Tab-separated table of C-alpha atoms in Angstrom:
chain	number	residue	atom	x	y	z
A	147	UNK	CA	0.000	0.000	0.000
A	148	UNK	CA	1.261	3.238	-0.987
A	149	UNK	CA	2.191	6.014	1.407
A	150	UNK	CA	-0.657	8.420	-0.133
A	151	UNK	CA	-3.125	5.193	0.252
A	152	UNK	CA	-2.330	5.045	4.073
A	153	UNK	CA	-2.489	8.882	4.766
A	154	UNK	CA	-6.261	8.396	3.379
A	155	UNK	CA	-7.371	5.641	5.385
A	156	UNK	CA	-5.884	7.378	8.360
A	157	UNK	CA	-7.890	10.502	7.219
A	158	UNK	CA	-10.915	8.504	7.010
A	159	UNK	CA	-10.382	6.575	10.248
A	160	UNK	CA	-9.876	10.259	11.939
A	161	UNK	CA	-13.175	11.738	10.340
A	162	UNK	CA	-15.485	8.439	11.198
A	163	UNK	CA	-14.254	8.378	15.442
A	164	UNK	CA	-14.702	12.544	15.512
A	165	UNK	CA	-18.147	11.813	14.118
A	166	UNK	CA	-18.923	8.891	16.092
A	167	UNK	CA	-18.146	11.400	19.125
A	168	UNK	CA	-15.057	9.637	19.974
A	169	UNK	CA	-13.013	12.071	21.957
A	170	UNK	CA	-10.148	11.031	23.375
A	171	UNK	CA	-6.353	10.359	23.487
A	172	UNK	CA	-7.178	7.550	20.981
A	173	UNK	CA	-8.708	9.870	18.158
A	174	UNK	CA	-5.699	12.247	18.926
A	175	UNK	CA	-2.810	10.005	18.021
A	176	UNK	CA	-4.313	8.761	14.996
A	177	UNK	CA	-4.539	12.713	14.143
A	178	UNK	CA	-0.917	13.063	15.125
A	179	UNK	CA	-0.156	10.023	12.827
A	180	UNK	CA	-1.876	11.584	9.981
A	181	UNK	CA	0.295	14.663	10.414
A	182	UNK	CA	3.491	12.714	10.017
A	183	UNK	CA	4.958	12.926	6.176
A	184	UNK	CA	7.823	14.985	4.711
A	185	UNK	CA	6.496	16.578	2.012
A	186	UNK	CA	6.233	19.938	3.337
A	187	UNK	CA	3.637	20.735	0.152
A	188	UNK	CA	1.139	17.569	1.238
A	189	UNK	CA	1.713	18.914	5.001
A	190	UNK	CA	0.378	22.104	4.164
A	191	UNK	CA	-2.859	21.060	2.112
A	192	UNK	CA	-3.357	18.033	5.112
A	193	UNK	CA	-3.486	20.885	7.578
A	194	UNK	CA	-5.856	22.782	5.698
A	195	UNK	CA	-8.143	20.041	4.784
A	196	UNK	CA	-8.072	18.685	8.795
A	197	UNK	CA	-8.404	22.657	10.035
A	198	UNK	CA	-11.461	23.092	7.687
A	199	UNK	CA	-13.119	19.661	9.141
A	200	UNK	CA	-12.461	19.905	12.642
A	201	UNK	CA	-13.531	23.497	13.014
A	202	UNK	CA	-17.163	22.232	11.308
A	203	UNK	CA	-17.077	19.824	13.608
A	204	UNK	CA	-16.317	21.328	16.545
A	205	UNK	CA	-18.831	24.117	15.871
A	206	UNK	CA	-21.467	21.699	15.546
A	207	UNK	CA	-20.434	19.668	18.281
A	208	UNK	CA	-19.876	22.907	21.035
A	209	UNK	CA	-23.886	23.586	20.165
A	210	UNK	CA	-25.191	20.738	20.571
A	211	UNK	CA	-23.851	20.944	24.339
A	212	UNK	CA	-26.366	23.119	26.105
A	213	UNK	CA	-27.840	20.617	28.145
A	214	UNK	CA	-24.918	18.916	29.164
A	215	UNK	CA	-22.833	19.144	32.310
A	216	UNK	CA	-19.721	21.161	33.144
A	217	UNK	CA	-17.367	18.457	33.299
A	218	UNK	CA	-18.362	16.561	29.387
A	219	UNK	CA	-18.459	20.462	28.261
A	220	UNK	CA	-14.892	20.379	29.679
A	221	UNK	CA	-14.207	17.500	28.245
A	222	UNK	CA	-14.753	18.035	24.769
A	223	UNK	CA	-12.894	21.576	25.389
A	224	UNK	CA	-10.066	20.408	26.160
A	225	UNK	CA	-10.188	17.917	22.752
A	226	UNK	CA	-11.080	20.633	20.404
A	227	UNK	CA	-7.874	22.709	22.155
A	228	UNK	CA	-5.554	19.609	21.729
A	229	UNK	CA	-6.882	19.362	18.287
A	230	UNK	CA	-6.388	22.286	16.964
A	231	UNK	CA	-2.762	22.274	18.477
A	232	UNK	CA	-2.080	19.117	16.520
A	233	UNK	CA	-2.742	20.580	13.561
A	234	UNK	CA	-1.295	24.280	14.066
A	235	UNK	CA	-4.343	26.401	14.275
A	236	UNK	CA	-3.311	29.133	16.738
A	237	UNK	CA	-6.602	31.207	16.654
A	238	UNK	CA	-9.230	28.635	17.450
A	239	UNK	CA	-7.056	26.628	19.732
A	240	UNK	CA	-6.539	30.010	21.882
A	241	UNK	CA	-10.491	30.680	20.991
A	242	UNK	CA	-11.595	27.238	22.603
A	243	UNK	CA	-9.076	27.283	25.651
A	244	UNK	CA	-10.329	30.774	26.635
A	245	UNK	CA	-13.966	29.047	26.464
A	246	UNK	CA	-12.757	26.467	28.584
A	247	UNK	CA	-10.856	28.564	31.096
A	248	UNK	CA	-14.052	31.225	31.279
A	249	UNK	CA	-16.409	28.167	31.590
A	250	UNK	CA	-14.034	27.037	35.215
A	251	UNK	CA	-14.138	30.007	36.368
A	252	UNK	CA	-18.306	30.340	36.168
A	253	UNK	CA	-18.686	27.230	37.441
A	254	UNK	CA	-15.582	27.550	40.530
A	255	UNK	CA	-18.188	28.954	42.928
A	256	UNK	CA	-18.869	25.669	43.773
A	257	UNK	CA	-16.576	22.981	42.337
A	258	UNK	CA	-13.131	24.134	43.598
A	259	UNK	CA	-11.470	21.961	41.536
A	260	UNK	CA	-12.662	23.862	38.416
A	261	UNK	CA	-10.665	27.256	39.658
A	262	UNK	CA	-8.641	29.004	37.813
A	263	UNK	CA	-4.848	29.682	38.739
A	264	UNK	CA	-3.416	33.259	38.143
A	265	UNK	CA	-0.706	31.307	36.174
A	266	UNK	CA	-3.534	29.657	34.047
A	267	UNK	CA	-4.466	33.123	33.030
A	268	UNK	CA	-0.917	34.757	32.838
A	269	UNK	CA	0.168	31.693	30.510
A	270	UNK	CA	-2.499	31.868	28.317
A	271	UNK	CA	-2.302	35.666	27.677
A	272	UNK	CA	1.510	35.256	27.027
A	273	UNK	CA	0.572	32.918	24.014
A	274	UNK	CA	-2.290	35.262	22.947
A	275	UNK	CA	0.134	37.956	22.872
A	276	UNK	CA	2.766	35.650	20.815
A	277	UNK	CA	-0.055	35.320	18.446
A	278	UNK	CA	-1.043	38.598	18.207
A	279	UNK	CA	-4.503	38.600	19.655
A	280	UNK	CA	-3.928	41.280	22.036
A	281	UNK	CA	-7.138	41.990	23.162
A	282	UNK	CA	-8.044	38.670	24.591
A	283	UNK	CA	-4.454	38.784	26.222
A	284	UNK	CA	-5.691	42.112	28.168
A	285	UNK	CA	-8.571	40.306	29.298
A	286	UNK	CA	-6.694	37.313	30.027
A	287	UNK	CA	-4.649	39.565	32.150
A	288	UNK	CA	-7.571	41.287	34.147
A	289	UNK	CA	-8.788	37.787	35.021
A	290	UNK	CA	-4.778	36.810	35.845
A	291	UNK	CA	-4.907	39.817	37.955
A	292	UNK	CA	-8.612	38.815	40.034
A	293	UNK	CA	-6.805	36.214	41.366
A	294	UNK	CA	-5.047	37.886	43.301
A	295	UNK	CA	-6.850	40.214	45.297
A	296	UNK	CA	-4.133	42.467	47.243
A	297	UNK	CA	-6.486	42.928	50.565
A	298	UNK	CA	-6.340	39.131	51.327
A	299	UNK	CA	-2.591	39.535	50.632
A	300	UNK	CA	-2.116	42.066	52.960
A	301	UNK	CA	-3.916	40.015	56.039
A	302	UNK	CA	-2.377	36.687	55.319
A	303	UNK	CA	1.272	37.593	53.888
A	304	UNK	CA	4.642	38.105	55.514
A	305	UNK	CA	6.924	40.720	54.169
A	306	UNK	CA	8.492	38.573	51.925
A	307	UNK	CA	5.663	36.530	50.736
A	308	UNK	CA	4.264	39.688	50.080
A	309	UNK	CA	7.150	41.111	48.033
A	310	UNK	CA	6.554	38.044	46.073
A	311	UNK	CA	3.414	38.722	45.353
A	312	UNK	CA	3.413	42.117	44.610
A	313	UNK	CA	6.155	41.544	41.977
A	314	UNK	CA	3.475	39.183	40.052
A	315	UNK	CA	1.187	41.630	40.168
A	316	UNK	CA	3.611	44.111	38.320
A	317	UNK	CA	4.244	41.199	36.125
A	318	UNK	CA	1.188	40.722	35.272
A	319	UNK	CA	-0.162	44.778	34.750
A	320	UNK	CA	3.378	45.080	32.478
A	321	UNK	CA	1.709	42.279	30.393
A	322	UNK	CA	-1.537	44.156	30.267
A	323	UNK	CA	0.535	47.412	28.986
A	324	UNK	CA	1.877	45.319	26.577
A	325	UNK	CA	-1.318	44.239	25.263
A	326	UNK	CA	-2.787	47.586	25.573
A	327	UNK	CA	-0.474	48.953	23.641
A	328	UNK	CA	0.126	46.689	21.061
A	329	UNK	CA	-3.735	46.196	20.722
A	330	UNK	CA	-4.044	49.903	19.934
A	331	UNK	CA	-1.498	49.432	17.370
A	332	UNK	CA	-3.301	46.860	15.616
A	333	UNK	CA	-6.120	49.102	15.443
A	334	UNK	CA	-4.121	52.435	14.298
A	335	UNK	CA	-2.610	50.006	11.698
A	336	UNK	CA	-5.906	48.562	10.505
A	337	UNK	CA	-7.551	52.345	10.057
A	338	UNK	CA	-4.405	53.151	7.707
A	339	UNK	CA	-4.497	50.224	5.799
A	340	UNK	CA	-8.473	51.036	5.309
A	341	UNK	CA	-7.409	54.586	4.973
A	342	UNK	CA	-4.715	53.587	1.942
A	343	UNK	CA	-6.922	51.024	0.457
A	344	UNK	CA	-9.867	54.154	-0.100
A	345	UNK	CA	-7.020	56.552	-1.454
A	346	UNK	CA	-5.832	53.809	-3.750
A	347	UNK	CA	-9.032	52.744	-5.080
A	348	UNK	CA	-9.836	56.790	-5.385
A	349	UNK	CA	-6.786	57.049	-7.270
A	350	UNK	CA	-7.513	54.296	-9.664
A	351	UNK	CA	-10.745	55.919	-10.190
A	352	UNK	CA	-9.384	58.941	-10.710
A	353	UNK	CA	-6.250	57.710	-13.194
A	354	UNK	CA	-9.278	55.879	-15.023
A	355	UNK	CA	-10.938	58.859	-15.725
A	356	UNK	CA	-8.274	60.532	-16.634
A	357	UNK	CA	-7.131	57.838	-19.104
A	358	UNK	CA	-10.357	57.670	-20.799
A	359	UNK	CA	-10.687	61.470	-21.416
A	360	UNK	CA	-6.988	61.615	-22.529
A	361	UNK	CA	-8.274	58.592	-25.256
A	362	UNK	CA	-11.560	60.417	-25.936
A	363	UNK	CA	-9.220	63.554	-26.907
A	364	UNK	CA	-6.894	61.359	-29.211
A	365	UNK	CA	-10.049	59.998	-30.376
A	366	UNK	CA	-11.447	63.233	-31.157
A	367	UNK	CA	-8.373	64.798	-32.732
A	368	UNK	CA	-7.872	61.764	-35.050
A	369	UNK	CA	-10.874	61.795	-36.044
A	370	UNK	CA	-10.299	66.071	-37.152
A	371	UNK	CA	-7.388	64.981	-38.790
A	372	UNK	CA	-8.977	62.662	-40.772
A	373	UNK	CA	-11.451	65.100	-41.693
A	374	UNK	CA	-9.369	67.845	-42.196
A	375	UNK	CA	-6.965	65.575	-44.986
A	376	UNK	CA	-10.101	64.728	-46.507
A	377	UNK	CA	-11.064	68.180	-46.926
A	378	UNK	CA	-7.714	69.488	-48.214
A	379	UNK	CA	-8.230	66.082	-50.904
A	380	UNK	CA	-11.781	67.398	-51.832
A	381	UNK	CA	-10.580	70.996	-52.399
A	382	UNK	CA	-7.588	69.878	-54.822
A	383	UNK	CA	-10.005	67.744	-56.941
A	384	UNK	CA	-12.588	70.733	-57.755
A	385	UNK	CA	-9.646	73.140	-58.774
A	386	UNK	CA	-8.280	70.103	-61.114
């Protein structure tokens, strides 16, 4: 069997235990295995084919889970998240994980267990922010930043523990900054590529105008000419 043959079968194999519902470790190494070939060009369209499934999938999967509890919603999270890793899709991977990490923290109030850890937040703006969503890596960082509520600090720490502490919190609000700034960045830089695109597009317009009338003079001075030499012909044949 041929190594294009086997890649198939393992597609098909991946594509008939995702919709069977089959989420687990299982279903994620035979992804993996899919994933493993060395032509870069066949990587790149496998990725794109697997992206393009498992994001239908997991869209129809995610809203089909109203009525189910916490920890399957969790569950199949935390798949999608791993998924989407596997395969190198940064923006729904981050997407899903904040989903999961926002669902914890509604349902904490009860379930310690579900909480979520400063560091939970602080790492997953850090990778927001190395992917360039910067706005969900602010928020990331005011939720980093609940966690640690500096009044409880103040009754429970020692001096040094509460150095400590302190210094994450700077760590964390220089993070924020970051995000801040970078976020309104994106947007300055978004306005002036919207701002170029309408002056180019004017400009075109414009050039296209101008083009036309410049041919619509040509056209209209040929056509003078041509009436003028026809003239000057008609004038020497009567005086002959």
């Amino acid at each position: 069997m041929s190594s294009s043959e086997t890649i198939s079968q393992q597609i098909s194999l991946f594509r008939s235990l995702i919709q069977s519902r089959r989420f687990d470790d299982g279903t994620l190494r035979i992804l993996e295995s899919v994933l493993i070939t060395r032509d870069v060009k066949s990587l790149l369209e496998l990725r794109q084919i697997l992206r393009d499934f498992i994001r239908r999938e997991s869209v129809s999967v995610i809203r089909n889970l109203t009525n189910s509890s916490v920890d399957h919603k969790l569950i199949i999270l935390d798949f999608f998240v791993r998924a989407f890793a596997i395969i190198g899709d940064s923006e729904s991977c981050l997407a899903l994980r904040y989903e999961e990490l926002a669902l914890r923290e509604l349902h904490s109030v009860g379930y310690q267990q579900l909480h979520v850890s400063y560091a939970e937040w602080f790492t997953f703006a850090e990778h927001a922010i190395e992917n360039r969503f910067y706005a969900i890596a602010r928020k990331a960082c005011e939720k980093a930043l609940e966690c640690l509520p500096i009044s409880d600090m103040l009754k429970t720490k020692d001096s040094e523990g509460l150095y400590e502490d302190m210094e994450v919190i700077e760590k964390v609000k220089r993070l924020k900054d970051i995000a801040t700034v970078r976020a309104s960045s994106q947007s300055v830089q978004a306005q002036a590529v919207n701002y170029l695109k309408r002056k180019v597009a004017k400009h075109d317009k414009v050039s296209t105008l101008v083009v036309k009338e410049k041919r619509l003079s040509a056209s209209i001075l040929f056509r003078n000419g041509i009436k003028k030499h026809n003239t000057r012909k008609l004038q020497e044949l009567q005086r002959l």
